[in-house]
Structure formats: structure tokens, C-alpha cells
mmCIF file of C-alpha atoms in Angstrom:
data_model
loop_
_atom_site.group_PDB
_atom_site.id
_atom_site.type_symbol
_atom_site.label_atom_id
_atom_site.label_comp_id
_atom_site.label_asym_id
_atom_site.label_seq_id
_atom_site.Cartn_x
_atom_site.Cartn_y
_atom_site.Cartn_z
ATOM 1 C CA UNK A 21 19.299 -10.083 -19.811
ATOM 2 C CA UNK A 22 17.275 -7.632 -21.404
ATOM 3 C CA UNK A 23 18.171 -8.695 -25.384
ATOM 4 C CA UNK A 24 15.296 -6.611 -26.836
ATOM 5 C CA UNK A 25 12.094 -4.425 -25.941
ATOM 6 C CA UNK A 26 9.404 -4.046 -28.107
ATOM 7 C CA UNK A 27 7.229 -1.003 -27.341
ATOM 8 C CA UNK A 28 3.646 -1.532 -29.544
ATOM 9 C CA UNK A 29 2.247 2.271 -29.185
ATOM 10 C CA UNK A 30 -0.765 2.501 -31.668
ATOM 11 C CA UNK A 31 -0.551 7.003 -31.171
ATOM 12 C CA UNK A 32 3.022 8.521 -32.172
ATOM 13 C CA UNK A 33 2.129 11.726 -30.947
ATOM 14 C CA UNK A 34 2.695 9.821 -27.701
ATOM 15 C CA UNK A 35 6.405 9.207 -28.088
ATOM 16 C CA UNK A 36 6.899 12.479 -28.792
ATOM 17 C CA UNK A 37 4.972 14.142 -26.379
ATOM 18 C CA UNK A 38 6.809 11.609 -24.277
ATOM 19 C CA UNK A 39 10.561 12.725 -25.936
ATOM 20 C CA UNK A 40 9.363 16.213 -25.476
ATOM 21 C CA UNK A 41 8.499 16.427 -21.716
ATOM 22 C CA UNK A 42 9.880 12.786 -20.379
ATOM 23 C CA UNK A 43 13.611 13.481 -21.496
ATOM 24 C CA UNK A 44 14.982 11.486 -18.269
ATOM 25 C CA UNK A 45 12.499 8.873 -19.062
ATOM 26 C CA UNK A 46 11.907 8.457 -23.129
ATOM 27 C CA UNK A 47 16.504 7.630 -23.839
ATOM 28 C CA UNK A 48 15.759 4.395 -23.706
ATOM 29 C CA UNK A 49 13.649 5.100 -26.668
ATOM 30 C CA UNK A 50 17.498 5.598 -28.028
ATOM 31 C CA UNK A 51 18.756 2.193 -27.664
ATOM 32 C CA UNK A 52 19.538 -0.022 -29.665
ATOM 33 C CA UNK A 53 17.845 -2.838 -27.873
ATOM 34 C CA UNK A 54 14.240 -1.045 -27.607
ATOM 35 C CA UNK A 55 11.995 -1.684 -31.375
ATOM 36 C CA UNK A 56 9.158 0.892 -32.103
ATOM 37 C CA UNK A 57 6.069 -0.828 -33.493
ATOM 38 C CA UNK A 58 3.299 2.357 -34.277
ATOM 39 C CA UNK A 59 0.548 -0.146 -33.972
ATOM 40 C CA UNK A 60 -2.961 -1.109 -32.615
ATOM 41 C CA UNK A 61 -1.536 -3.530 -29.255
ATOM 42 C CA UNK A 62 -4.175 -5.349 -30.006
ATOM 43 C CA UNK A 63 -3.904 -6.615 -33.197
ATOM 44 C CA UNK A 64 -0.156 -6.993 -32.917
ATOM 45 C CA UNK A 65 -0.346 -9.256 -30.893
ATOM 46 C CA UNK A 66 -3.427 -10.726 -33.234
ATOM 47 C CA UNK A 67 -0.992 -10.950 -35.744
ATOM 48 C CA UNK A 68 2.450 -13.207 -33.594
ATOM 49 C CA UNK A 69 -0.158 -15.261 -32.691
ATOM 50 C CA UNK A 70 -1.196 -15.137 -37.798
ATOM 51 C CA UNK A 71 2.214 -15.300 -38.300
ATOM 52 C CA UNK A 72 3.843 -18.437 -35.787
ATOM 53 C CA UNK A 73 5.339 -15.425 -33.722
ATOM 54 C CA UNK A 74 4.061 -17.664 -30.501
ATOM 55 C CA UNK A 75 5.600 -18.085 -27.818
ATOM 56 C CA UNK A 76 8.639 -15.640 -28.226
ATOM 57 C CA UNK A 77 8.285 -13.284 -25.695
ATOM 58 C CA UNK A 78 9.334 -13.715 -21.518
ATOM 59 C CA UNK A 79 8.160 -10.915 -20.761
ATOM 60 C CA UNK A 80 4.404 -9.254 -21.922
ATOM 61 C CA UNK A 81 3.478 -5.184 -19.982
ATOM 62 C CA UNK A 82 0.438 -3.376 -20.734
ATOM 63 C CA UNK A 83 -0.369 -0.066 -19.866
ATOM 64 C CA UNK A 84 -3.184 0.337 -21.768
ATOM 65 C CA UNK A 85 -5.900 3.184 -21.499
ATOM 66 C CA UNK A 86 -8.716 2.865 -19.408
ATOM 67 C CA UNK A 87 -11.381 -0.193 -19.410
ATOM 68 C CA UNK A 88 -13.836 1.419 -20.967
ATOM 69 C CA UNK A 89 -13.450 3.239 -24.250
ATOM 70 C CA UNK A 90 -11.019 2.079 -27.343
ATOM 71 C CA UNK A 91 -8.813 0.272 -25.166
ATOM 72 C CA UNK A 92 -11.710 -2.204 -23.409
ATOM 73 C CA UNK A 93 -9.515 -4.826 -25.920
ATOM 74 C CA UNK A 94 -7.574 -5.128 -23.959
ATOM 75 C CA UNK A 95 -9.904 -6.272 -21.288
ATOM 76 C CA UNK A 96 -11.576 -9.598 -22.228
ATOM 77 C CA UNK A 97 -10.398 -13.050 -22.280
ATOM 78 C CA UNK A 98 -8.998 -12.855 -25.830
ATOM 79 C CA UNK A 99 -6.724 -11.085 -24.581
ATOM 80 C CA UNK A 100 -4.947 -12.795 -21.743
ATOM 81 C CA UNK A 101 -5.474 -16.039 -24.302
ATOM 82 C CA UNK A 102 -3.141 -13.678 -27.168
ATOM 83 C CA UNK A 103 -0.541 -12.588 -24.112
ATOM 84 C CA UNK A 104 -0.803 -16.057 -23.461
ATOM 85 C CA UNK A 105 -0.089 -17.462 -26.521
ATOM 86 C CA UNK A 106 2.472 -14.933 -27.018
ATOM 87 C CA UNK A 107 5.221 -15.691 -23.834
ATOM 88 C CA UNK A 108 7.742 -17.780 -23.320
ATOM 89 C CA UNK A 109 6.436 -21.304 -21.131
ATOM 90 C CA UNK A 110 7.836 -19.382 -17.963
ATOM 91 C CA UNK A 111 6.956 -15.840 -19.038
ATOM 92 C CA UNK A 112 5.390 -13.102 -17.111
ATOM 93 C CA UNK A 113 2.553 -10.284 -18.328
ATOM 94 C CA UNK A 114 1.327 -7.377 -16.416
ATOM 95 C CA UNK A 115 -2.007 -5.471 -17.086
ATOM 96 C CA UNK A 116 -2.662 -1.635 -15.697
ATOM 97 C CA UNK A 117 -6.058 -2.780 -14.380
ATOM 98 C CA UNK A 118 -7.701 0.545 -14.519
ATOM 99 C CA UNK A 119 -9.417 -0.006 -10.384
ATOM 100 C CA UNK A 120 -8.582 -0.541 -7.616
ATOM 101 C CA UNK A 121 -10.287 -1.876 -4.110
ATOM 102 C CA UNK A 122 -11.519 0.906 -3.233
ATOM 103 C CA UNK A 123 -13.422 2.098 -6.573
ATOM 104 C CA UNK A 124 -14.941 -0.603 -7.939
ATOM 105 C CA UNK A 125 -13.965 -4.201 -6.690
ATOM 106 C CA UNK A 126 -16.278 -5.717 -8.865
ATOM 107 C CA UNK A 127 -14.601 -5.572 -12.085
ATOM 108 C CA UNK A 128 -11.571 -6.212 -10.448
ATOM 109 C CA UNK A 129 -12.519 -9.196 -9.487
ATOM 110 C CA UNK A 130 -13.934 -10.351 -13.073
ATOM 111 C CA UNK A 131 -11.098 -8.222 -14.793
ATOM 112 C CA UNK A 132 -8.708 -11.347 -12.624
ATOM 113 C CA UNK A 133 -11.622 -13.629 -12.660
ATOM 114 C CA UNK A 134 -11.091 -13.696 -16.504
ATOM 115 C CA UNK A 135 -7.759 -13.714 -16.876
ATOM 116 C CA UNK A 136 -7.364 -16.516 -14.796
ATOM 117 C CA UNK A 137 -9.083 -18.741 -16.994
ATOM 118 C CA UNK A 138 -6.567 -18.791 -19.596
ATOM 119 C CA UNK A 139 -3.347 -18.510 -17.309
ATOM 120 C CA UNK A 140 -2.737 -20.847 -14.081
ATOM 121 C CA UNK A 141 -1.863 -17.850 -12.327
ATOM 122 C CA UNK A 142 -3.499 -14.758 -11.627
ATOM 123 C CA UNK A 143 -2.979 -12.350 -8.626
ATOM 124 C CA UNK A 144 -3.882 -8.803 -7.795
ATOM 125 C CA UNK A 145 -1.228 -6.713 -6.651
ATOM 126 C CA UNK A 146 -1.126 -2.620 -5.483
ATOM 127 C CA UNK A 147 0.553 0.612 -5.597
ATOM 128 C CA UNK A 148 0.270 3.335 -4.826
ATOM 129 C CA UNK A 149 0.071 6.624 -7.310
ATOM 130 C CA UNK A 150 -1.368 9.915 -6.483
ATOM 131 C CA UNK A 151 -2.677 10.850 -9.397
ATOM 132 C CA UNK A 152 -5.238 7.744 -9.880
ATOM 133 C CA UNK A 153 -8.223 8.759 -8.342
ATOM 134 C CA UNK A 154 -8.566 7.200 -5.277
ATOM 135 C CA UNK A 155 -4.506 6.742 -5.053
ATOM 136 C CA UNK A 156 -3.940 3.632 -5.791
ATOM 137 C CA UNK A 157 -4.389 0.845 -9.681
ATOM 138 C CA UNK A 158 -4.251 -2.115 -9.291
ATOM 139 C CA UNK A 159 -2.417 -4.382 -11.596
ATOM 140 C CA UNK A 160 -2.480 -7.313 -12.874
ATOM 141 C CA UNK A 161 0.050 -10.278 -12.945
ATOM 142 C CA UNK A 162 -0.627 -13.382 -15.096
ATOM 143 C CA UNK A 163 2.629 -16.631 -14.990
ATOM 144 C CA UNK A 164 1.698 -18.450 -17.360
ATOM 145 C CA UNK A 165 4.228 -21.685 -15.785
ATOM 146 C CA UNK A 166 1.357 -22.131 -12.533
ATOM 147 C CA UNK A 167 4.662 -22.729 -10.122
ATOM 148 C CA UNK A 168 5.782 -19.244 -10.774
ATOM 149 C CA UNK A 169 4.896 -16.764 -7.006
ATOM 150 C CA UNK A 170 4.564 -13.765 -8.890
ATOM 151 C CA UNK A 171 5.034 -11.799 -5.616
ATOM 152 C CA UNK A 172 7.906 -13.094 -4.721
ATOM 153 C CA UNK A 173 11.334 -10.938 -7.569
ATOM 154 C CA UNK A 174 13.199 -13.788 -10.373
ATOM 155 C CA UNK A 175 16.175 -11.087 -10.265
ATOM 156 C CA UNK A 176 17.722 -9.495 -7.137
ATOM 157 C CA UNK A 177 19.835 -6.249 -7.404
ATOM 158 C CA UNK A 178 21.636 -5.627 -3.663
ATOM 159 C CA UNK A 179 20.419 -2.406 -2.181
ATOM 160 C CA UNK A 180 22.438 -0.324 -3.439
ATOM 161 C CA UNK A 181 21.977 -1.048 -6.877
ATOM 162 C CA UNK A 182 18.445 -1.359 -6.665
ATOM 163 C CA UNK A 183 18.587 2.254 -5.908
ATOM 164 C CA UNK A 184 20.161 3.571 -8.383
ATOM 165 C CA UNK A 185 18.014 1.561 -10.954
ATOM 166 C CA UNK A 186 14.944 2.929 -9.297
ATOM 167 C CA UNK A 187 12.907 5.288 -7.314
ATOM 168 C CA UNK A 188 9.872 3.820 -6.870
ATOM 169 C CA UNK A 189 10.428 -0.109 -6.392
ATOM 170 C CA UNK A 190 12.302 -2.542 -4.826
ATOM 171 C CA UNK A 191 12.512 -5.857 -3.594
ATOM 172 C CA UNK A 192 10.295 -5.495 0.431
ATOM 173 C CA UNK A 193 7.983 -3.302 -2.190
ATOM 174 C CA UNK A 194 7.421 -5.775 -4.536
ATOM 175 C CA UNK A 195 6.051 -8.944 -2.596
ATOM 176 C CA UNK A 196 4.072 -5.989 -0.424
ATOM 177 C CA UNK A 197 2.101 -4.696 -3.039
ATOM 178 C CA UNK A 198 1.059 -8.297 -3.802
ATOM 179 C CA UNK A 199 -0.641 -7.756 -0.083
ATOM 180 C CA UNK A 200 -4.181 -6.877 0.636
ATOM 181 C CA UNK A 201 -6.819 -6.066 3.652
ATOM 182 C CA UNK A 202 -8.881 -9.751 3.913
ATOM 183 C CA UNK A 203 -12.274 -7.973 3.058
ATOM 184 C CA UNK A 204 -10.751 -7.460 -0.303
ATOM 185 C CA UNK A 205 -8.421 -10.407 -0.952
ATOM 186 C CA UNK A 206 -12.325 -12.374 -0.023
ATOM 187 C CA UNK A 207 -14.147 -9.865 -2.877
ATOM 188 C CA UNK A 208 -10.928 -10.737 -5.937
ATOM 189 C CA UNK A 209 -10.123 -14.905 -4.175
ATOM 190 C CA UNK A 210 -13.127 -16.316 -3.855
ATOM 191 C CA UNK B 21 -5.649 -10.121 26.926
ATOM 192 C CA UNK B 22 -6.531 -6.879 27.157
ATOM 193 C CA UNK B 23 -7.055 -6.194 30.849
ATOM 194 C CA UNK B 24 -8.433 -2.931 30.795
ATOM 195 C CA UNK B 25 -8.686 0.062 27.499
ATOM 196 C CA UNK B 26 -9.264 3.512 28.386
ATOM 197 C CA UNK B 27 -10.869 5.967 26.230
ATOM 198 C CA UNK B 28 -9.624 9.940 26.294
ATOM 199 C CA UNK B 29 -12.048 11.418 24.117
ATOM 200 C CA UNK B 30 -12.006 15.453 24.318
ATOM 201 C CA UNK B 31 -16.073 15.704 22.905
ATOM 202 C CA UNK B 32 -18.796 13.932 24.339
ATOM 203 C CA UNK B 33 -20.587 14.643 20.993
ATOM 204 C CA UNK B 34 -18.454 12.067 19.965
ATOM 205 C CA UNK B 35 -18.660 9.074 21.371
ATOM 206 C CA UNK B 36 -22.431 10.065 21.772
ATOM 207 C CA UNK B 37 -22.456 10.414 17.226
ATOM 208 C CA UNK B 38 -20.636 7.029 17.600
ATOM 209 C CA UNK B 39 -23.175 5.243 18.834
ATOM 210 C CA UNK B 40 -25.531 6.294 16.363
ATOM 211 C CA UNK B 41 -24.597 6.665 13.117
ATOM 212 C CA UNK B 42 -21.710 3.098 13.653
ATOM 213 C CA UNK B 43 -22.544 1.248 16.455
ATOM 214 C CA UNK B 44 -21.231 -2.470 15.262
ATOM 215 C CA UNK B 45 -18.381 -0.697 16.195
ATOM 216 C CA UNK B 46 -20.151 1.415 19.381
ATOM 217 C CA UNK B 47 -21.335 -1.357 21.194
ATOM 218 C CA UNK B 48 -17.839 -2.256 22.999
ATOM 219 C CA UNK B 49 -18.619 0.977 24.711
ATOM 220 C CA UNK B 50 -20.772 -1.494 26.891
ATOM 221 C CA UNK B 51 -17.724 -4.115 27.414
ATOM 222 C CA UNK B 52 -16.493 -3.334 31.465
ATOM 223 C CA UNK B 53 -13.494 -3.527 30.651
ATOM 224 C CA UNK B 54 -13.068 -0.492 29.016
ATOM 225 C CA UNK B 55 -13.252 2.801 31.202
ATOM 226 C CA UNK B 56 -14.149 6.017 29.177
ATOM 227 C CA UNK B 57 -12.071 9.915 30.456
ATOM 228 C CA UNK B 58 -14.043 12.491 28.381
ATOM 229 C CA UNK B 59 -11.309 15.346 28.617
ATOM 230 C CA UNK B 60 -7.856 15.666 26.704
ATOM 231 C CA UNK B 61 -5.578 13.684 26.011
ATOM 232 C CA UNK B 62 -2.271 15.795 25.916
ATOM 233 C CA UNK B 63 -3.028 16.669 29.103
ATOM 234 C CA UNK B 64 -4.667 12.846 30.617
ATOM 235 C CA UNK B 65 -1.260 11.816 29.880
ATOM 236 C CA UNK B 66 0.536 14.686 31.797
ATOM 237 C CA UNK B 67 -1.931 14.565 34.861
ATOM 238 C CA UNK B 68 -0.572 10.138 34.633
ATOM 239 C CA UNK B 69 2.609 11.449 35.070
ATOM 240 C CA UNK B 70 2.366 13.673 37.751
ATOM 241 C CA UNK B 71 0.094 11.295 39.601
ATOM 242 C CA UNK B 72 2.777 9.085 38.706
ATOM 243 C CA UNK B 73 1.049 6.301 36.545
ATOM 244 C CA UNK B 74 3.498 6.469 34.617
ATOM 245 C CA UNK B 75 4.772 3.002 32.383
ATOM 246 C CA UNK B 76 1.152 1.888 33.078
ATOM 247 C CA UNK B 77 -0.062 1.256 29.641
ATOM 248 C CA UNK B 78 1.279 -1.671 27.023
ATOM 249 C CA UNK B 79 -0.343 0.126 24.612
ATOM 250 C CA UNK B 80 -0.917 3.858 23.300
ATOM 251 C CA UNK B 81 -3.401 4.307 20.697
ATOM 252 C CA UNK B 82 -3.150 8.282 19.180
ATOM 253 C CA UNK B 83 -6.268 9.102 16.526
ATOM 254 C CA UNK B 84 -6.521 13.362 16.560
ATOM 255 C CA UNK B 85 -7.442 15.576 14.254
ATOM 256 C CA UNK B 86 -5.568 17.595 12.211
ATOM 257 C CA UNK B 87 -1.581 18.923 12.712
ATOM 258 C CA UNK B 88 -2.660 21.862 12.069
ATOM 259 C CA UNK B 89 -4.945 23.633 15.074
ATOM 260 C CA UNK B 90 -5.779 22.586 18.080
ATOM 261 C CA UNK B 91 -4.783 19.060 18.429
ATOM 262 C CA UNK B 92 -0.499 20.427 17.361
ATOM 263 C CA UNK B 93 0.896 19.440 20.788
ATOM 264 C CA UNK B 94 0.046 15.841 19.326
ATOM 265 C CA UNK B 95 2.605 16.398 17.468
ATOM 266 C CA UNK B 96 5.172 17.346 19.320
ATOM 267 C CA UNK B 97 7.958 16.062 21.508
ATOM 268 C CA UNK B 98 6.660 16.925 24.557
ATOM 269 C CA UNK B 99 3.735 14.219 23.562
ATOM 270 C CA UNK B 100 6.143 12.154 22.606
ATOM 271 C CA UNK B 101 8.251 12.053 25.585
ATOM 272 C CA UNK B 102 4.951 11.852 28.066
ATOM 273 C CA UNK B 103 3.668 8.652 25.546
ATOM 274 C CA UNK B 104 6.822 7.838 26.216
ATOM 275 C CA UNK B 105 6.706 7.819 29.950
ATOM 276 C CA UNK B 106 2.787 6.396 30.614
ATOM 277 C CA UNK B 107 4.280 3.361 27.776
ATOM 278 C CA UNK B 108 4.952 -0.091 30.002
ATOM 279 C CA UNK B 109 9.112 -1.052 29.673
ATOM 280 C CA UNK B 110 8.275 -2.872 25.933
ATOM 281 C CA UNK B 111 4.552 -0.543 25.643
ATOM 282 C CA UNK B 112 3.721 0.506 21.905
ATOM 283 C CA UNK B 113 2.820 4.091 20.823
ATOM 284 C CA UNK B 114 1.301 4.215 17.212
ATOM 285 C CA UNK B 115 -0.015 7.680 16.367
ATOM 286 C CA UNK B 116 -2.078 8.796 12.887
ATOM 287 C CA UNK B 117 0.617 10.607 11.390
ATOM 288 C CA UNK B 118 -2.150 12.919 9.418
ATOM 289 C CA UNK B 119 0.604 13.004 6.729
ATOM 290 C CA UNK B 120 1.641 10.670 3.380
ATOM 291 C CA UNK B 121 4.436 10.753 1.566
ATOM 292 C CA UNK B 122 2.936 11.611 -1.191
ATOM 293 C CA UNK B 123 1.235 14.863 0.235
ATOM 294 C CA UNK B 124 4.377 16.240 2.483
ATOM 295 C CA UNK B 125 7.058 14.183 2.788
ATOM 296 C CA UNK B 126 8.709 16.496 4.975
ATOM 297 C CA UNK B 127 6.376 17.185 7.590
ATOM 298 C CA UNK B 128 6.590 13.421 8.106
ATOM 299 C CA UNK B 129 10.163 12.762 8.104
ATOM 300 C CA UNK B 130 9.757 16.215 10.945
ATOM 301 C CA UNK B 131 7.384 13.783 13.148
ATOM 302 C CA UNK B 132 9.134 10.449 12.885
ATOM 303 C CA UNK B 133 12.624 12.022 13.770
ATOM 304 C CA UNK B 134 10.961 14.338 17.137
ATOM 305 C CA UNK B 135 9.218 11.188 17.565
ATOM 306 C CA UNK B 136 12.845 8.431 17.946
ATOM 307 C CA UNK B 137 14.441 12.052 19.978
ATOM 308 C CA UNK B 138 12.463 9.692 23.101
ATOM 309 C CA UNK B 139 12.002 6.641 21.578
ATOM 310 C CA UNK B 140 14.914 4.313 19.774
ATOM 311 C CA UNK B 141 12.439 2.909 17.635
ATOM 312 C CA UNK B 142 9.993 5.182 15.370
ATOM 313 C CA UNK B 143 9.127 3.799 12.532
ATOM 314 C CA UNK B 144 6.438 5.174 9.284
ATOM 315 C CA UNK B 145 3.637 2.899 7.848
ATOM 316 C CA UNK B 146 0.939 3.295 5.399
ATOM 317 C CA UNK B 147 -2.123 2.428 4.933
ATOM 318 C CA UNK B 148 -4.349 3.082 2.510
ATOM 319 C CA UNK B 149 -8.202 4.768 3.214
ATOM 320 C CA UNK B 150 -9.677 6.749 0.221
ATOM 321 C CA UNK B 151 -12.003 8.861 2.128
ATOM 322 C CA UNK B 152 -8.450 10.365 2.934
ATOM 323 C CA UNK B 153 -6.621 13.370 0.040
ATOM 324 C CA UNK B 154 -4.166 10.767 -1.916
ATOM 325 C CA UNK B 155 -5.656 7.890 -0.376
ATOM 326 C CA UNK B 156 -2.977 7.186 1.915
ATOM 327 C CA UNK B 157 -2.468 8.116 5.604
ATOM 328 C CA UNK B 158 0.593 7.290 7.418
ATOM 329 C CA UNK B 159 0.638 5.361 10.753
ATOM 330 C CA UNK B 160 3.472 5.921 12.855
ATOM 331 C CA UNK B 161 4.091 3.634 15.203
ATOM 332 C CA UNK B 162 7.037 3.700 18.166
ATOM 333 C CA UNK B 163 8.777 0.988 20.312
ATOM 334 C CA UNK B 164 9.666 1.920 23.799
ATOM 335 C CA UNK B 165 12.453 -1.112 23.772
ATOM 336 C CA UNK B 166 14.369 -1.335 21.057
ATOM 337 C CA UNK B 167 15.044 -5.073 19.887
ATOM 338 C CA UNK B 168 11.243 -4.750 19.359
ATOM 339 C CA UNK B 169 10.247 -5.109 16.454
ATOM 340 C CA UNK B 170 6.903 -2.792 15.188
ATOM 341 C CA UNK B 171 6.719 -4.696 11.496
ATOM 342 C CA UNK B 172 6.303 -7.829 13.337
ATOM 343 C CA UNK B 173 2.772 -8.433 15.124
ATOM 344 C CA UNK B 174 3.850 -9.598 18.254
ATOM 345 C CA UNK B 175 0.248 -11.876 18.319
ATOM 346 C CA UNK B 176 -0.660 -14.357 15.991
ATOM 347 C CA UNK B 177 -4.405 -15.526 15.532
ATOM 348 C CA UNK B 178 -5.166 -18.183 12.698
ATOM 349 C CA UNK B 179 -6.260 -17.084 9.569
ATOM 350 C CA UNK B 180 -9.685 -17.888 9.564
ATOM 351 C CA UNK B 181 -10.624 -15.996 13.535
ATOM 352 C CA UNK B 182 -8.773 -12.722 11.769
ATOM 353 C CA UNK B 183 -10.662 -12.980 9.499
ATOM 354 C CA UNK B 184 -13.980 -13.047 11.416
ATOM 355 C CA UNK B 185 -11.492 -10.401 13.721
ATOM 356 C CA UNK B 186 -11.092 -7.629 11.234
ATOM 357 C CA UNK B 187 -12.187 -6.700 7.394
ATOM 358 C CA UNK B 188 -8.602 -5.057 6.653
ATOM 359 C CA UNK B 189 -6.784 -5.885 8.903
ATOM 360 C CA UNK B 190 -3.690 -9.148 8.842
ATOM 361 C CA UNK B 191 -0.235 -10.438 9.858
ATOM 362 C CA UNK B 192 0.615 -10.076 5.991
ATOM 363 C CA UNK B 193 -0.424 -7.141 5.917
ATOM 364 C CA UNK B 194 1.035 -5.619 8.975
ATOM 365 C CA UNK B 195 4.037 -6.074 7.842
ATOM 366 C CA UNK B 196 3.683 -4.872 4.121
ATOM 367 C CA UNK B 197 2.467 -1.611 5.463
ATOM 368 C CA UNK B 198 5.593 -0.999 6.945
ATOM 369 C CA UNK B 199 7.189 -1.457 2.851
ATOM 370 C CA UNK B 200 7.886 2.468 1.017
ATOM 371 C CA UNK B 201 8.483 3.417 -1.786
ATOM 372 C CA UNK B 202 12.208 3.568 -1.903
ATOM 373 C CA UNK B 203 12.263 7.117 -2.192
ATOM 374 C CA UNK B 204 10.249 7.632 0.445
ATOM 375 C CA UNK B 205 12.022 5.359 2.871
ATOM 376 C CA UNK B 206 15.299 7.616 1.637
ATOM 377 C CA UNK B 207 14.327 10.532 2.572
ATOM 378 C CA UNK B 208 12.091 9.788 5.662
ATOM 379 C CA UNK B 209 14.687 7.624 7.381
ATOM 380 C CA UNK B 210 17.673 10.280 7.007
#
């Protein structure tokens, strides 16, 4: 059960344009459980730590911009440390890796390695989205508790409810997305 | 254990160029179990039927050209009937669908339906190959015996041997490739 969801967004125009062009998704802004903070996400997590608000979040999803340019902070070991500190002991963090196995696997492997310096569990999953270059994007999934298997859904719903809730996601695709071609697995987890 | 492998290729220059540019793969032409037939694959299977060579092949892999143009025969119910007739009772046929779920799912669903008019088992799997448009290609897998689950490997080898034999394939990716996003599953298997 989600008690509260905090959305941290640096650019208000992203929110306004979402409301205009993606109303079926942006309707969640009206949910009373949603809190919106207009701020740099990196700074937000840093402030959490200094305000002793650590170990507060069960899940943190980072959907940042590309690793080159203004969002490069989100692709550093420092950021993974901030995520770690902000999560509850059983918390999970996922972040868009802005790469996939075909385009720049060395960078993806490097990112996973940085995350694994902080998190005992750091695994790469693969999602097919045709608008990304090469039709795929990797998502890095980290867990603070070494016993958490991020490739297995914690919460499951019936297949019919799953079909109503999600267009892409189902519990089979959750697990399947962590399966990589052998050559990619060898480079990423070496 | 593979007893014999017959390669049917309409264009000899494909074979010659493979030998020149892909020697690590083309070396299999020298394997004594390999028989090469320079002929139109559709005609080859048709001749098999008339020569009463039906139910001969355990596996038939069709790697044809696109569904528009000279290779369009390979995307018809007639071709699936020829495949069916040429396979042993427990035989399996796979064919490149030349489409994927993101680019033309209606065509893919139509092709699967055509195959399912002939085969009791006709399932769509998804393979990531960056050189294809949208980074993916669908592979249609059909079985003549309704009890055959094409999403589970029949033969398994140890993980270390698998790593030596294949660059992409592993037994986990075999099963994972049959998992589709909910929206795609609904259209393909409706």
C-alpha cells in the first residue's frame, strides 16, 4: 500500500506539459497522496540526509536525463550513496541507465559497478521502447538488503487486475527483463 | 544429436559472401553432416511433399527475406502447411516474422493466426538485434504436437558449455523471449 509519493522535478514546465499532453497519466497529480517538490533531485536527497530524514523511502525511481550534461550527477557513486541513505533497510532504487547493452555496454557496466560499490544488489534489466536509440533502455535495480531478489515481484496481483492496471508490465515481463544475452551478462557482471 | 542439416538457399552468392566475410560461421559448410541445396525453399518443401518425403525433418528454421516482394510465399498459410507436412510428429518450425510488436503488430498477429490454422502451437518470441528497425525482430515458433511447450528448451547443457557454444543464447533467454508486454500479448493471442 502506497502511503505517500513524492515527485521531485527540477523543471515545472515538464509538469505543465504533462498535464496538457498526457492527461491520462498526469491525473495522478491530483491524488492526495502525491507531494510535488520543485527542486534538483540530487540536492533534494542531499538535504534529506542533512535533515536526518534518512531511511525514509521504500522505493526511489530516478528518471533522469542523459549521463552527459546537467544530469551527470545522477550517474555517480555519490548519487547511489544518497539513494542508499534515503532508503528503508528493505528499500529498492531503480534508475534509468540511459544506455543499453548494444550501444555502450562498457558505460552500462561501469555504472552498475559504481552502484554495486554501495548496494549489495545491483542488477541490470532491459526494457523495449522503440523511441530510444536501438529500441531499448536499461534500468538499473538496486536493493539495500542482500536477500532481496529484484528480479522477482514482491507484490503480485491477479492476471486480470494486472491487465487493468498496466499496459506493458506483467509479472512475467518483470522477471524476463533481467535476463540478458550471454555476452552482455559476462561484461556487465564480470 | 543432429544427424543431418540441409541448407536450402536460392542465391549462391549469399553462401560465397558468407564464406568470405563470416568465416567463423561459414566453416560449418565443411561439416560432413551439412548438405547444401541451391533452390527456392518453397519449391524444395513442395517437392518434398510430392516425393513422399513428408515427416522427415525434426526442426525447420526459415530465415527468409521480407514479407513484401519475392519472399512473400514464406508468409502464407500454404507455407505453414508445407512446413507442417515436412516435420516429424514432434517437429518444430521457427521462422523470422520480419516484424516486431512495435512496428506492425497487426501483421504479426495476422501471420501468427495463419500459422495457428495449421499448427496447434504457434507462439511469438522476441529477439533484440540492433540492426533491425526498432532494434527487435519477432520469431514465430510452431510445434506439430500440442503438448510441446516451445518456450522451454528441450535440450539443456551446462551453463559453462552454453557459454562456449553460444554468444547470445542461454536457456533463460530462450524462455524470456516468449514473454511479451501485456498490450502486445492481448493483440497477438486474441
